[in-house]
Amino acid sequence: MNELIQVTVQNDQQLVSARELHKGLELKKHFTDWVKQSFRDFEEGEDFTTSLSGAVVGNGAIKPVKDYALTIDMAKQLCMMSHTTQGKIYRKYFIELERKWNDPMEVVKRGYTILQDENAQLKIENESMKPKALFADSVSASKTTILIGDLAKVLRGNGVNIGQNRLFQILRDGGYLISRKGTSYNMPTQRSMELGLFRIKETSITHSDGHVTVNKTPKVTGKGQQYFINKFLAEKEA
């Protein structure tokens, strides 16, 4: 996959420069105006953080300018809001980045690296328990939230034969997601939110005709990933 934009990793999270994205989308609106209009539906500290980047001025010197480090999720939303051909190209690129980032083996690798950096000692009694313990620790160390469909992929990668639709049904039957049809269907229950298993991502999208819609997406937290992985592996063994 050819690199469209530079991606950095901080605190186990992929980030991109707002200025680089603005340039890549080939937007006519000035960067400052674009930020003022497009960033109002996002939360600083969660979706983006203020940073500095270097800009080349007339004499060739590099001048520090205000920039923003965007999460991949926010970058995808901005691409969709741009209503441009470049926006579609960049959005597909970010979706592929997320797919690779959330691949079960990549999650394990990152978690293992975090544990090594912190000089953590893995105490595993036998070889059969080693992959499960490593995976659980790596997920616990991760601050990345994932979609329920991605959780199904992670479970399959660890020997649990389950698909996205069946996982949704099990979570509804178990009282983790709301089963009553309506606007809250498939949203986390109060119990799940209190346990810290899910986070609801809300994003306002302004469409080309001016009307605004709000997308609500349930995402599984690091704690939730560990909780459900342990739960399903225990049930599988039983």
Tab-separated table of C-alpha atoms in Angstrom:
chain	number	residue	atom	x	y	z
A	1	MET	CA	0.000	0.000	0.000
A	2	ASN	CA	1.562	3.292	-1.141
A	3	GLU	CA	1.852	5.914	1.596
A	4	LEU	CA	-0.553	8.808	0.968
A	5	ILE	CA	0.202	10.618	4.218
A	6	GLN	CA	2.716	10.263	7.027
A	7	VAL	CA	1.342	8.392	10.038
A	8	THR	CA	2.879	8.674	13.502
A	9	VAL	CA	2.146	6.575	16.577
A	10	GLN	CA	1.778	8.103	20.046
A	11	ASN	CA	0.426	6.316	23.121
A	12	ASP	CA	-0.513	3.314	20.955
A	13	GLN	CA	-2.613	5.492	18.644
A	14	GLN	CA	-2.152	6.334	14.961
A	15	LEU	CA	-2.140	10.059	14.158
A	16	VAL	CA	-1.900	12.218	11.027
A	17	SER	CA	-1.206	15.913	10.472
A	18	ALA	CA	-4.236	18.104	9.783
A	19	ARG	CA	-2.162	20.313	7.484
A	20	GLU	CA	-0.975	17.315	5.460
A	21	LEU	CA	-4.537	16.025	5.174
A	22	HIS	CA	-5.826	19.463	4.141
A	23	LYS	CA	-3.170	19.613	1.433
A	24	GLY	CA	-3.850	16.045	0.284
A	25	LEU	CA	-7.591	16.655	-0.012
A	26	GLU	CA	-6.803	19.594	-2.328
A	27	LEU	CA	-9.350	21.808	-0.592
A	28	LYS	CA	-9.851	25.383	-1.815
A	29	LYS	CA	-10.860	26.629	1.633
A	30	HIS	CA	-7.988	28.125	3.665
A	31	PHE	CA	-6.604	25.819	6.340
A	32	THR	CA	-7.667	28.049	9.238
A	33	ASP	CA	-11.221	28.402	7.904
A	34	TRP	CA	-11.414	24.658	7.254
A	35	VAL	CA	-10.386	23.927	10.836
A	36	LYS	CA	-12.872	26.428	12.255
A	37	GLN	CA	-15.763	24.937	10.282
A	38	SER	CA	-14.913	21.222	10.353
A	39	PHE	CA	-13.471	20.732	13.846
A	40	ARG	CA	-16.451	22.046	15.822
A	41	ASP	CA	-18.109	18.610	16.056
A	42	PHE	CA	-14.954	16.929	17.417
A	43	GLU	CA	-13.407	16.934	20.891
A	44	GLU	CA	-9.898	18.215	21.547
A	45	GLY	CA	-7.924	15.731	23.598
A	46	GLU	CA	-9.920	12.808	22.244
A	47	ASP	CA	-10.216	13.281	18.485
A	48	PHE	CA	-7.297	15.675	17.992
A	49	THR	CA	-4.538	17.549	19.821
A	50	THR	CA	-2.820	20.830	18.979
A	51	SER	CA	0.736	20.509	17.704
A	52	LEU	CA	3.366	22.330	15.659
A	53	SER	CA	4.736	21.535	12.224
A	54	GLY	CA	7.310	23.200	10.005
A	55	ALA	CA	6.433	25.342	6.998
A	56	VAL	CA	8.983	26.623	4.457
A	57	VAL	CA	8.869	30.428	4.106
A	58	GLY	CA	10.103	32.675	1.284
A	59	ASN	CA	13.798	32.691	2.247
A	60	GLY	CA	13.874	28.905	2.535
A	61	ALA	CA	13.809	28.872	6.326
A	62	ILE	CA	11.444	26.578	8.204
A	63	LYS	CA	8.892	28.386	10.343
A	64	PRO	CA	6.882	26.555	13.034
A	65	VAL	CA	3.143	26.776	12.380
A	66	LYS	CA	0.119	25.593	14.307
A	67	ASP	CA	-1.034	22.122	13.358
A	68	TYR	CA	-3.263	19.379	14.753
A	69	ALA	CA	-2.617	15.681	15.271
A	70	LEU	CA	-5.754	13.840	14.155
A	71	THR	CA	-6.889	10.351	15.040
A	72	ILE	CA	-7.539	8.086	12.059
A	73	ASP	CA	-11.229	7.986	12.960
A	74	MET	CA	-11.481	11.781	12.798
A	75	ALA	CA	-9.458	11.875	9.574
A	76	LYS	CA	-11.942	9.446	7.968
A	77	GLN	CA	-14.861	11.653	8.987
A	78	LEU	CA	-13.168	14.765	7.565
A	79	CYS	CA	-12.571	12.937	4.288
A	80	MET	CA	-16.272	12.082	4.061
A	81	MET	CA	-17.244	15.667	4.889
A	82	SER	CA	-15.002	17.035	2.109
A	83	HIS	CA	-17.284	15.587	-0.638
A	84	THR	CA	-14.291	15.352	-2.997
A	85	THR	CA	-12.680	12.638	-5.085
A	86	GLN	CA	-9.512	12.948	-3.006
A	87	GLY	CA	-11.646	12.559	0.105
A	88	LYS	CA	-12.866	9.158	-1.110
A	89	ILE	CA	-9.307	8.061	-1.908
A	90	TYR	CA	-7.946	9.125	1.477
A	91	ARG	CA	-10.909	7.608	3.347
A	92	LYS	CA	-10.285	4.211	1.734
A	93	TYR	CA	-6.606	4.555	2.654
A	94	PHE	CA	-7.476	5.234	6.313
A	95	ILE	CA	-9.925	2.306	6.404
A	96	GLU	CA	-7.141	-0.012	5.204
A	97	LEU	CA	-4.771	1.472	7.817
A	98	GLU	CA	-7.308	0.701	10.550
A	99	ARG	CA	-7.848	-2.824	9.237
A	100	LYS	CA	-4.128	-3.589	9.448
A	101	TRP	CA	-3.792	-1.821	12.823
A	102	ASN	CA	-6.602	-3.926	14.337
A	103	ASP	CA	-5.387	-7.217	12.887
A	104	PRO	CA	-5.140	-9.656	15.858
A	105	MET	CA	-1.460	-10.408	15.257
A	106	GLU	CA	-0.598	-6.704	15.040
A	107	VAL	CA	-2.427	-6.080	18.327
A	108	VAL	CA	-0.403	-8.854	19.934
A	109	LYS	CA	2.876	-7.467	18.563
A	110	ARG	CA	2.157	-3.956	19.859
A	111	GLY	CA	1.084	-5.235	23.232
A	112	TYR	CA	4.193	-7.360	23.552
A	113	THR	CA	6.396	-4.372	22.688
A	114	ILE	CA	4.648	-2.274	25.350
A	115	LEU	CA	5.220	-4.988	27.925
A	116	GLN	CA	8.899	-5.260	26.990
A	117	ASP	CA	9.380	-1.500	27.237
A	118	GLU	CA	7.889	-1.532	30.720
A	119	ASN	CA	10.092	-4.507	31.677
A	120	ALA	CA	6.968	-6.496	32.516
A	121	GLN	CA	7.514	-10.163	33.416
A	122	LEU	CA	5.043	-12.582	31.889
A	123	LYS	CA	4.353	-15.469	34.292
A	124	ILE	CA	2.855	-18.279	32.232
A	125	GLU	CA	2.633	-21.774	33.716
A	126	ASN	CA	2.470	-23.805	30.522
A	127	GLU	CA	2.853	-23.401	26.791
A	128	SER	CA	-0.867	-23.814	26.070
A	129	MET	CA	-1.717	-20.752	28.165
A	130	LYS	CA	0.996	-18.547	26.651
A	131	PRO	CA	-0.854	-17.175	23.575
A	132	LYS	CA	-3.955	-16.330	25.641
A	133	ALA	CA	-2.027	-14.593	28.407
A	134	LEU	CA	0.051	-12.610	25.919
A	135	PHE	CA	-3.040	-11.550	24.003
A	136	ALA	CA	-4.976	-10.522	27.117
A	137	ASP	CA	-2.042	-8.458	28.415
A	138	SER	CA	-1.503	-6.783	25.061
A	139	VAL	CA	-5.167	-5.776	24.777
A	140	SER	CA	-5.176	-4.495	28.349
A	141	ALA	CA	-2.159	-2.320	27.549
A	142	SER	CA	-3.779	-0.967	24.380
A	143	LYS	CA	-5.760	2.289	24.481
A	144	THR	CA	-7.287	1.635	21.059
A	145	THR	CA	-11.058	1.234	20.839
A	146	ILE	CA	-12.314	-1.107	18.116
A	147	LEU	CA	-15.603	-1.823	16.383
A	148	ILE	CA	-17.672	-4.851	17.401
A	149	GLY	CA	-17.022	-6.365	13.969
A	150	ASP	CA	-13.279	-6.080	14.640
A	151	LEU	CA	-13.763	-7.768	18.022
A	152	ALA	CA	-15.318	-10.726	16.181
A	153	LYS	CA	-12.186	-10.907	13.995
A	154	VAL	CA	-9.961	-10.827	17.080
A	155	LEU	CA	-11.966	-13.643	18.673
A	156	ARG	CA	-11.744	-15.724	15.499
A	157	GLY	CA	-7.984	-15.192	15.490
A	158	ASN	CA	-7.925	-16.766	18.940
A	159	GLY	CA	-9.938	-19.850	18.082
A	160	VAL	CA	-13.491	-18.642	18.800
A	161	ASN	CA	-15.666	-19.415	15.781
A	162	ILE	CA	-17.915	-16.348	15.645
A	163	GLY	CA	-18.993	-13.736	13.116
A	164	GLN	CA	-20.105	-10.129	13.481
A	165	ASN	CA	-23.864	-10.793	13.330
A	166	ARG	CA	-23.756	-13.640	15.862
A	167	LEU	CA	-21.561	-11.562	18.186
A	168	PHE	CA	-24.099	-8.700	18.079
A	169	GLN	CA	-26.872	-11.190	18.904
A	170	ILE	CA	-24.923	-12.684	21.834
A	171	LEU	CA	-24.158	-9.225	23.214
A	172	ARG	CA	-27.846	-8.297	22.965
A	173	ASP	CA	-28.956	-11.551	24.607
A	174	GLY	CA	-26.371	-11.075	27.362
A	175	GLY	CA	-27.609	-7.583	28.219
A	176	TYR	CA	-24.510	-5.796	26.915
A	177	LEU	CA	-26.286	-4.114	23.984
A	178	ILE	CA	-29.835	-2.751	23.799
A	179	SER	CA	-32.095	-5.286	22.056
A	180	ARG	CA	-35.213	-3.120	21.862
A	181	LYS	CA	-35.745	-1.859	18.300
A	182	GLY	CA	-35.526	1.899	17.977
A	183	THR	CA	-32.917	4.652	17.863
A	184	SER	CA	-30.948	2.997	20.695
A	185	TYR	CA	-30.878	-0.448	19.081
A	186	ASN	CA	-27.422	-2.074	19.366
A	187	MET	CA	-26.182	0.751	21.620
A	188	PRO	CA	-24.438	-0.243	24.898
A	189	THR	CA	-26.665	-0.759	27.931
A	190	GLN	CA	-26.189	1.309	31.089
A	191	ARG	CA	-24.564	-1.707	32.731
A	192	SER	CA	-21.985	-2.014	29.918
A	193	MET	CA	-21.136	1.686	30.105
A	194	GLU	CA	-20.725	1.546	33.885
A	195	LEU	CA	-18.357	-1.408	33.491
A	196	GLY	CA	-16.316	0.613	30.985
A	197	LEU	CA	-16.722	-2.001	28.239
A	198	PHE	CA	-17.870	0.393	25.516
A	199	ARG	CA	-17.565	3.985	24.385
A	200	ILE	CA	-20.112	5.663	22.106
A	201	LYS	CA	-18.586	7.681	19.301
A	202	GLU	CA	-20.875	10.510	18.156
A	203	THR	CA	-20.056	12.472	15.038
A	204	SER	CA	-22.121	15.164	13.332
A	205	ILE	CA	-21.967	15.035	9.538
A	206	THR	CA	-22.922	18.073	7.456
A	207	HIS	CA	-24.148	16.911	4.049
A	208	SER	CA	-23.852	18.762	0.761
A	209	ASP	CA	-27.486	19.935	0.940
A	210	GLY	CA	-26.864	21.483	4.367
A	211	HIS	CA	-28.734	18.997	6.566
A	212	VAL	CA	-26.895	17.485	9.526
A	213	THR	CA	-27.028	13.893	10.757
A	214	VAL	CA	-25.446	12.391	13.867
A	215	ASN	CA	-23.710	9.033	13.594
A	216	LYS	CA	-23.563	6.945	16.778
A	217	THR	CA	-21.094	4.080	16.810
A	218	PRO	CA	-20.477	1.706	19.753
A	219	LYS	CA	-16.767	0.919	20.152
A	220	VAL	CA	-15.185	-1.660	22.451
A	221	THR	CA	-12.626	-0.224	24.892
A	222	GLY	CA	-9.339	-1.946	25.796
A	223	LYS	CA	-10.960	-3.081	29.032
A	224	GLY	CA	-13.965	-4.372	27.084
A	225	GLN	CA	-11.752	-6.281	24.654
A	226	GLN	CA	-10.010	-8.062	27.512
A	227	TYR	CA	-13.339	-8.728	29.253
A	228	PHE	CA	-14.987	-10.347	26.223
A	229	ILE	CA	-11.868	-12.246	25.126
A	230	ASN	CA	-11.550	-13.801	28.591
A	231	LYS	CA	-15.273	-14.524	28.660
A	232	PHE	CA	-15.423	-16.250	25.277
A	233	LEU	CA	-12.189	-18.194	25.792
A	234	ALA	CA	-13.440	-19.442	29.151
A	235	GLU	CA	-16.760	-20.520	27.610
A	236	LYS	CA	-14.904	-22.224	24.750
A	237	GLU	CA	-12.810	-24.259	27.204
A	238	ALA	CA	-15.887	-25.152	29.250
